[in-house]
mmCIF file with all atom_site columns, C-alpha atoms in Angstrom:
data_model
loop_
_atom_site.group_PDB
_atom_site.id
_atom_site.type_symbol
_atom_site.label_atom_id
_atom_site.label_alt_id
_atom_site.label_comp_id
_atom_site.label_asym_id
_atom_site.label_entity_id
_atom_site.label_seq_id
_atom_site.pdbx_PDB_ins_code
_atom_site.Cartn_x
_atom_site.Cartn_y
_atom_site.Cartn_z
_atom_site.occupancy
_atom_site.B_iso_or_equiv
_atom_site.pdbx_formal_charge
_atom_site.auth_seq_id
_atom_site.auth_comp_id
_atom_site.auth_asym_id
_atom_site.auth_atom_id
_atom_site.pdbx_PDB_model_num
ATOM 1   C CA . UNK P 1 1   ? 0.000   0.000  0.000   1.00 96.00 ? 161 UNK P CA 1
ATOM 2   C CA . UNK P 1 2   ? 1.169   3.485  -0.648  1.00 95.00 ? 162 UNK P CA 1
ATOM 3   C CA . UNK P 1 3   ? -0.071  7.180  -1.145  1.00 95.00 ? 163 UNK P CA 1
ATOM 4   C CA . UNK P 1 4   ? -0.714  8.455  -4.620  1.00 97.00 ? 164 UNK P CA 1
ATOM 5   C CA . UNK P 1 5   ? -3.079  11.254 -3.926  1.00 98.00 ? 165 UNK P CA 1
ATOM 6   C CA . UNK P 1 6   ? -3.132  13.843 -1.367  1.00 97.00 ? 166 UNK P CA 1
ATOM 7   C CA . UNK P 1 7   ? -6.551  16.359 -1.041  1.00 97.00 ? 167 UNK P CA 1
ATOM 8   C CA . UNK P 1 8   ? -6.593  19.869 -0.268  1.00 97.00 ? 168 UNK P CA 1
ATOM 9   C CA . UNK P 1 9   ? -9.569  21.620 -0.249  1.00 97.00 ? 169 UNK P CA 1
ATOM 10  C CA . UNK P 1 10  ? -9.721  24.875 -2.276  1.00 97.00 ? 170 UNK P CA 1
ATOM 11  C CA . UNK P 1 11  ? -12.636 27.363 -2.833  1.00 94.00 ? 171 UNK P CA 1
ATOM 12  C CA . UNK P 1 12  ? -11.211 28.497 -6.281  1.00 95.00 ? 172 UNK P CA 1
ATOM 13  C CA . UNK P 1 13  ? -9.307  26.342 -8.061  1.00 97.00 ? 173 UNK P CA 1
ATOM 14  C CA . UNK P 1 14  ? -8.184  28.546 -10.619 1.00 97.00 ? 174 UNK P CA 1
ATOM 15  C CA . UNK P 1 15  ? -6.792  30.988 -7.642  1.00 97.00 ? 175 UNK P CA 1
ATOM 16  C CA . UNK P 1 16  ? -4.996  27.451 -6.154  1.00 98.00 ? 176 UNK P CA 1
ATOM 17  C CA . UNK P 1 17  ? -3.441  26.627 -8.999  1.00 98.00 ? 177 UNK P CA 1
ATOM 18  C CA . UNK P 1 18  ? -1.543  29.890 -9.879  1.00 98.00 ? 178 UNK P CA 1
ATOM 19  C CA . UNK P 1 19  ? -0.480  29.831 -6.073  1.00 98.00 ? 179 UNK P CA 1
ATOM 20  C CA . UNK P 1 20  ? 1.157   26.365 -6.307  1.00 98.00 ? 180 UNK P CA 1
ATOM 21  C CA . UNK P 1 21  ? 2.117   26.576 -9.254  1.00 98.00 ? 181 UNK P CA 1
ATOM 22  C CA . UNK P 1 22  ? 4.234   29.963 -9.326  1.00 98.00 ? 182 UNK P CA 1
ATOM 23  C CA . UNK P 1 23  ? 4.463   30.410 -5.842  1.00 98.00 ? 183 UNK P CA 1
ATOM 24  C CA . UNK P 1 24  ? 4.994   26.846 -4.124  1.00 98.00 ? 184 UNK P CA 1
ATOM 25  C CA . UNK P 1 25  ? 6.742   25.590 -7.405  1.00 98.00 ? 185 UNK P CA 1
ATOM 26  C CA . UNK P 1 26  ? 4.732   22.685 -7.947  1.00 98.00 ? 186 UNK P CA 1
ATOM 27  C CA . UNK P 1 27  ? 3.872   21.421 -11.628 1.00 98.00 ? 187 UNK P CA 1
ATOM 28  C CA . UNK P 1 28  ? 0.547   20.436 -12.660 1.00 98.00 ? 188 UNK P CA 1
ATOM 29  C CA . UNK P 1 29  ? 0.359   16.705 -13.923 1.00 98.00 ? 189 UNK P CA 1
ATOM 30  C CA . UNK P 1 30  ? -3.783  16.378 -14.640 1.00 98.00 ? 190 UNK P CA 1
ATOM 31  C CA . UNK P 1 31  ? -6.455  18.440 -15.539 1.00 98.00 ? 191 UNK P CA 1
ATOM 32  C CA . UNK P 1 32  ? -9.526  17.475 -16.366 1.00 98.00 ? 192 UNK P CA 1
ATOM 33  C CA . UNK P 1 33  ? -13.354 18.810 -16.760 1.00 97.00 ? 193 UNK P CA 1
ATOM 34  C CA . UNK P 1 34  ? -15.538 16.868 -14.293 1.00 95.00 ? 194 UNK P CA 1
ATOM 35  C CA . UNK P 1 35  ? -18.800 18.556 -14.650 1.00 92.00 ? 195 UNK P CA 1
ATOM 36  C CA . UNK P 1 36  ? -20.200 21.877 -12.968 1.00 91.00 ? 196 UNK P CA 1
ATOM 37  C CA . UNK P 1 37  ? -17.025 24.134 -13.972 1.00 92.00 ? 197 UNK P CA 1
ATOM 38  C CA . UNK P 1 38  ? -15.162 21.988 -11.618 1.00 95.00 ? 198 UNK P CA 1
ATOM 39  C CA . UNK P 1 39  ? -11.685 19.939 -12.633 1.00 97.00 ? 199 UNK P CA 1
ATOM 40  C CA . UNK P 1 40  ? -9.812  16.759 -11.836 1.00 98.00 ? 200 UNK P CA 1
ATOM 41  C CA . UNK P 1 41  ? -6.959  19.221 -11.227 1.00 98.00 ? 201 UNK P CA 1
ATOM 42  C CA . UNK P 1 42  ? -3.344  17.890 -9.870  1.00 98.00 ? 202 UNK P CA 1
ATOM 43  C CA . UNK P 1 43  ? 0.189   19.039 -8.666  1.00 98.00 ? 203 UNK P CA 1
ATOM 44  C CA . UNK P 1 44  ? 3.144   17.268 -8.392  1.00 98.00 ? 204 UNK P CA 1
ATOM 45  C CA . UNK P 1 45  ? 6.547   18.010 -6.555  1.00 97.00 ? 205 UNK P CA 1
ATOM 46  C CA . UNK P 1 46  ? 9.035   19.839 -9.719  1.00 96.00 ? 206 UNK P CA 1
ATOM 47  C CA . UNK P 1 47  ? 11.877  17.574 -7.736  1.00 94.00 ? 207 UNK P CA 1
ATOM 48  C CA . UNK P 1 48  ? 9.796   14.487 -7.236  1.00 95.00 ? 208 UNK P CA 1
ATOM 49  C CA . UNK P 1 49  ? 7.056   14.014 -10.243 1.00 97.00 ? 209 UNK P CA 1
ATOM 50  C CA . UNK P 1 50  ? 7.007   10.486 -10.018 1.00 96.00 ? 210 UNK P CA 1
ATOM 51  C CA . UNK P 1 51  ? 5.530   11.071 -6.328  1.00 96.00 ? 211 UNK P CA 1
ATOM 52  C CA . UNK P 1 52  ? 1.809   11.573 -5.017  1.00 97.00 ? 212 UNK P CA 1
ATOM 53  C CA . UNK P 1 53  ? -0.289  14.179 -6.177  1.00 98.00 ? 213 UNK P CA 1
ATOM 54  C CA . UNK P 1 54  ? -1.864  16.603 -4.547  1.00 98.00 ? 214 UNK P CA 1
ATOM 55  C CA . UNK P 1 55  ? -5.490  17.218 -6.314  1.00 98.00 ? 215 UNK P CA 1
ATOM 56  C CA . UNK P 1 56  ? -6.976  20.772 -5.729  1.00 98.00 ? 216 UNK P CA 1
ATOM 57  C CA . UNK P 1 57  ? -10.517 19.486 -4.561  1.00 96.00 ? 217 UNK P CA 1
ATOM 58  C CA . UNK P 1 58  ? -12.951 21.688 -4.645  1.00 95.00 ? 218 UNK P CA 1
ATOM 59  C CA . UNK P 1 59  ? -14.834 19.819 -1.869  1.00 91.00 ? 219 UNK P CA 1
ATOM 60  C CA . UNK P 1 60  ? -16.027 23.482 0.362   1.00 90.00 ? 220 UNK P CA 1
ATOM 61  C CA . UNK P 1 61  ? -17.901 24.953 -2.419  1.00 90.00 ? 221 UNK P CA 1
ATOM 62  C CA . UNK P 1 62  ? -20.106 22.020 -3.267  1.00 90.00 ? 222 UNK P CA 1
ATOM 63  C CA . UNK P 1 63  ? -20.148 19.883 0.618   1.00 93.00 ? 223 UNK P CA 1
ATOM 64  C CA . UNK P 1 64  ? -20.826 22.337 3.303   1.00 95.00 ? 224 UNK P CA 1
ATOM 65  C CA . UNK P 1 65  ? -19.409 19.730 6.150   1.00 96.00 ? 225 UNK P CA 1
ATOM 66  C CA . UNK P 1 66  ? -16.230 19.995 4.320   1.00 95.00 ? 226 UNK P CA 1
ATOM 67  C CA . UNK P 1 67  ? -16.386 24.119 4.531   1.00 95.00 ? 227 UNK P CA 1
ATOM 68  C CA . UNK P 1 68  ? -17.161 23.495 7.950   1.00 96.00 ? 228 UNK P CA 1
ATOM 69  C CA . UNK P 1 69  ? -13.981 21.570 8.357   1.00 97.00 ? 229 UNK P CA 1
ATOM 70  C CA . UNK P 1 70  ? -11.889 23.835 6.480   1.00 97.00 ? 230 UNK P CA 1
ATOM 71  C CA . UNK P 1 71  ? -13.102 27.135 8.208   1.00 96.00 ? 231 UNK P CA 1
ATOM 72  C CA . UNK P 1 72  ? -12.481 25.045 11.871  1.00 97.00 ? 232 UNK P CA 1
ATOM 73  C CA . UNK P 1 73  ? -8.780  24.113 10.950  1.00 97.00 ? 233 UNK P CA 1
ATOM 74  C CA . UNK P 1 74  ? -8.074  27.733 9.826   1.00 96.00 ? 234 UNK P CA 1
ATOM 75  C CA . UNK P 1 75  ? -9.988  29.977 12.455  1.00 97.00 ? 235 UNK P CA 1
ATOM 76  C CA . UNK P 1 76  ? -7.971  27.475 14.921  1.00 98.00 ? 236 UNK P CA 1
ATOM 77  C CA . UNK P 1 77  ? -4.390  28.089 13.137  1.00 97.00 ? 237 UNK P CA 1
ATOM 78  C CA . UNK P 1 78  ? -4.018  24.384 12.119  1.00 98.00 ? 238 UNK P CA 1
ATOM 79  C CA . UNK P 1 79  ? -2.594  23.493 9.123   1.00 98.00 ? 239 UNK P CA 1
ATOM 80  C CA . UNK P 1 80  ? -4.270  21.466 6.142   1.00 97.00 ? 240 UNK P CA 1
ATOM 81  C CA . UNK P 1 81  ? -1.050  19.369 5.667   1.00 97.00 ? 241 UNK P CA 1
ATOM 82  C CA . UNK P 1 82  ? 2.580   19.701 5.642   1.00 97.00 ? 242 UNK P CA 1
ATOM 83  C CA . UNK P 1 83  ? 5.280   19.629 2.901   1.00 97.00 ? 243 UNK P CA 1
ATOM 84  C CA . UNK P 1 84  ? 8.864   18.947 3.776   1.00 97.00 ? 244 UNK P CA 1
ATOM 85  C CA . UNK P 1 85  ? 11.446  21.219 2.560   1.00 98.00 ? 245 UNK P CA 1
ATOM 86  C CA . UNK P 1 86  ? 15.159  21.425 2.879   1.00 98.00 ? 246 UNK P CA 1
ATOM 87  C CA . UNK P 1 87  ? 15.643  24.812 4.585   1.00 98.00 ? 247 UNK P CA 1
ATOM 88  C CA . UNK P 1 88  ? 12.386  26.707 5.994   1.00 98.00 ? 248 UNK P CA 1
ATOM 89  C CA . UNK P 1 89  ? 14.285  30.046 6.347   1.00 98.00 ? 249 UNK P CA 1
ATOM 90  C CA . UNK P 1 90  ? 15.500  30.152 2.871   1.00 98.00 ? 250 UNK P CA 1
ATOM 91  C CA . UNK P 1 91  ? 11.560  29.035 2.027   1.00 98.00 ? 251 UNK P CA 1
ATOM 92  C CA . UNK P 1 92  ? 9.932   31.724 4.377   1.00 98.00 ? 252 UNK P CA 1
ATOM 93  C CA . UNK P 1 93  ? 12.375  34.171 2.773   1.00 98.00 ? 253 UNK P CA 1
ATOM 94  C CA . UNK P 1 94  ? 12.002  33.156 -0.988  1.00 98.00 ? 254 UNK P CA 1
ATOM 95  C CA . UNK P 1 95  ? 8.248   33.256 -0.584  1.00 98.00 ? 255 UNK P CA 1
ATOM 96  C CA . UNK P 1 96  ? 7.594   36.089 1.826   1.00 98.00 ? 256 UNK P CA 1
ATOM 97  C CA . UNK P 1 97  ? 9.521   38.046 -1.293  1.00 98.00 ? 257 UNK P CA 1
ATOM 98  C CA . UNK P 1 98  ? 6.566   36.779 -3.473  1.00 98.00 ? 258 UNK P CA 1
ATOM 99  C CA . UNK P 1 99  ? 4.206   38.274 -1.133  1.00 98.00 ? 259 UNK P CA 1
ATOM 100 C CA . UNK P 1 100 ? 2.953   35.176 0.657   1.00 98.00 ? 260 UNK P CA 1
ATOM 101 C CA . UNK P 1 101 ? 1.465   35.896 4.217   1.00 98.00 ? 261 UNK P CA 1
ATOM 102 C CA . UNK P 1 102 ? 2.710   33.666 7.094   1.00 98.00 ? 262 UNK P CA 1
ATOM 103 C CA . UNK P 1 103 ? 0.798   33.036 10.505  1.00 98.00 ? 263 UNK P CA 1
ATOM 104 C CA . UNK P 1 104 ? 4.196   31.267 12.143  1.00 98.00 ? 264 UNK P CA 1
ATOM 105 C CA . UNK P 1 105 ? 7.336   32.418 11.065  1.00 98.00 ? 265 UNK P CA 1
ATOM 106 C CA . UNK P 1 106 ? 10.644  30.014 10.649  1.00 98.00 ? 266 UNK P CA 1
ATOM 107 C CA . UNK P 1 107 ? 10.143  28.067 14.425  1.00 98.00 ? 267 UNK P CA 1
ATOM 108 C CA . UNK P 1 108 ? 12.242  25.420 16.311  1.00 98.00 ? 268 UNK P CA 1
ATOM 109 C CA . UNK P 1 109 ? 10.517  22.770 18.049  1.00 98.00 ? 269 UNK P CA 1
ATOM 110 C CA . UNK P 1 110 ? 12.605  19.643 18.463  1.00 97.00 ? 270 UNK P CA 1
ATOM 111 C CA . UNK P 1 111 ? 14.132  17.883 15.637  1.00 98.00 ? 271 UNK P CA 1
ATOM 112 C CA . UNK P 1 112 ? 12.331  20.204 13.251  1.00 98.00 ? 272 UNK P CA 1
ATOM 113 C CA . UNK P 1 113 ? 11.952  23.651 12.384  1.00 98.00 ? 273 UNK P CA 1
ATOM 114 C CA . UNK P 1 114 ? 8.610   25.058 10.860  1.00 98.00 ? 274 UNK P CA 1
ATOM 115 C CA . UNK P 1 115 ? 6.756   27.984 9.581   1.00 98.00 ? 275 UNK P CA 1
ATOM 116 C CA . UNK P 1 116 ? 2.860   28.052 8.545   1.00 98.00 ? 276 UNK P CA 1
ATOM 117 C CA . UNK P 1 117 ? 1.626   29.548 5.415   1.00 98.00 ? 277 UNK P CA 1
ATOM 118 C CA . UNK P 1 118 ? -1.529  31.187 4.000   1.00 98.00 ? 278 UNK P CA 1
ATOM 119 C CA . UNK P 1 119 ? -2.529  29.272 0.531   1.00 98.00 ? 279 UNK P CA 1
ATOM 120 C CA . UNK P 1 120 ? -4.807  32.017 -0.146  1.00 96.00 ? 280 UNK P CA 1
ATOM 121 C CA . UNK P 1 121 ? -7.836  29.430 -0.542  1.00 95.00 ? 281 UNK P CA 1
ATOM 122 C CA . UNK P 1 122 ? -8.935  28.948 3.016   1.00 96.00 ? 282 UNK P CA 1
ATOM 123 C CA . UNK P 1 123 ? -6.046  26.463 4.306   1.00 98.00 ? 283 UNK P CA 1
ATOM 124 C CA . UNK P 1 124 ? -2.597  27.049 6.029   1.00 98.00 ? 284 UNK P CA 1
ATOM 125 C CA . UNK P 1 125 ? -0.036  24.692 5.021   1.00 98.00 ? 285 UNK P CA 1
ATOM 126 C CA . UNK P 1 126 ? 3.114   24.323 7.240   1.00 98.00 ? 286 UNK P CA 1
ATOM 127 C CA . UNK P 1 127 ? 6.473   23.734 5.654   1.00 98.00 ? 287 UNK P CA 1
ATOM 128 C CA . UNK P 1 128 ? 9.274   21.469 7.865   1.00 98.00 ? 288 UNK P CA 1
ATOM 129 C CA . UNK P 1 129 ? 13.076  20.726 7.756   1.00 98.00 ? 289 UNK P CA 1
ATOM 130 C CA . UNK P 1 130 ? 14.396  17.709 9.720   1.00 98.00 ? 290 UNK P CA 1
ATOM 131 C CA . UNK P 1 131 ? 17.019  19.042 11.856  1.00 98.00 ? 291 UNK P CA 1
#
């Protein structure tokens, strides 16, 4: 058993995908119509393409129990998910120059170091580095 797909829920998928794509880096793999304007739309890592996907659900605008969800997680500063990077601060930095907002700035805790990020489309996403 292993992961192939990872969802994050979006409100405007159009809005998600320029975010990840030019500001996370991430390269779309799919994209296609599924009915009601909405789109079997998915990312993949630029340095891993071979790995999971992340699919840009639009789940909140269509399932209010997943809104509900989504608005809980943000409104209590929890993040969606996490993606692992190499070095947060040089992350925070390279993407606080492209105007992204952050609720946690680079932190220590343990073996890791983190920081918390706004995706713009109703989720914080946390980045870590192993330490």
């Amino acid at each position: 058993m292993k992961v192939t797909l990872i969802s994050i829920p979006v409100r405007d998928q159009e809005k998600a995908l320029k975010f990840y794509t030019e500001k996370l880096g991430f390269i779309k793999k799919k994209d296609e119509p599924v009915g009601g304007g909405n789109r079997w739309l998915t990312l993949v890592s630029k340095d891993w393409q071979e790995g999971p996907e992340l699919l840009l659900e639009p789940a909140p605008n269509h399932f209010e129990p997943s809104k509900i969800y989504q608005n809980a997680l943000k409104e209590a500063g929890i993040p969606w998910t996490q993606f692992d990077v190499d070095d947060v601060d040089s992350e925070y930095e390279r993407l606080r120059d492209l105007g992204v907002e952050f609720s946690v700035k680079p932190t220590e805790a343990g073996n890791v170091k983190y920081a918390i990020l706004n995706d713009t489309c109703g989720n914080y996403i946390q980045l870590v580095q192993l330490l």
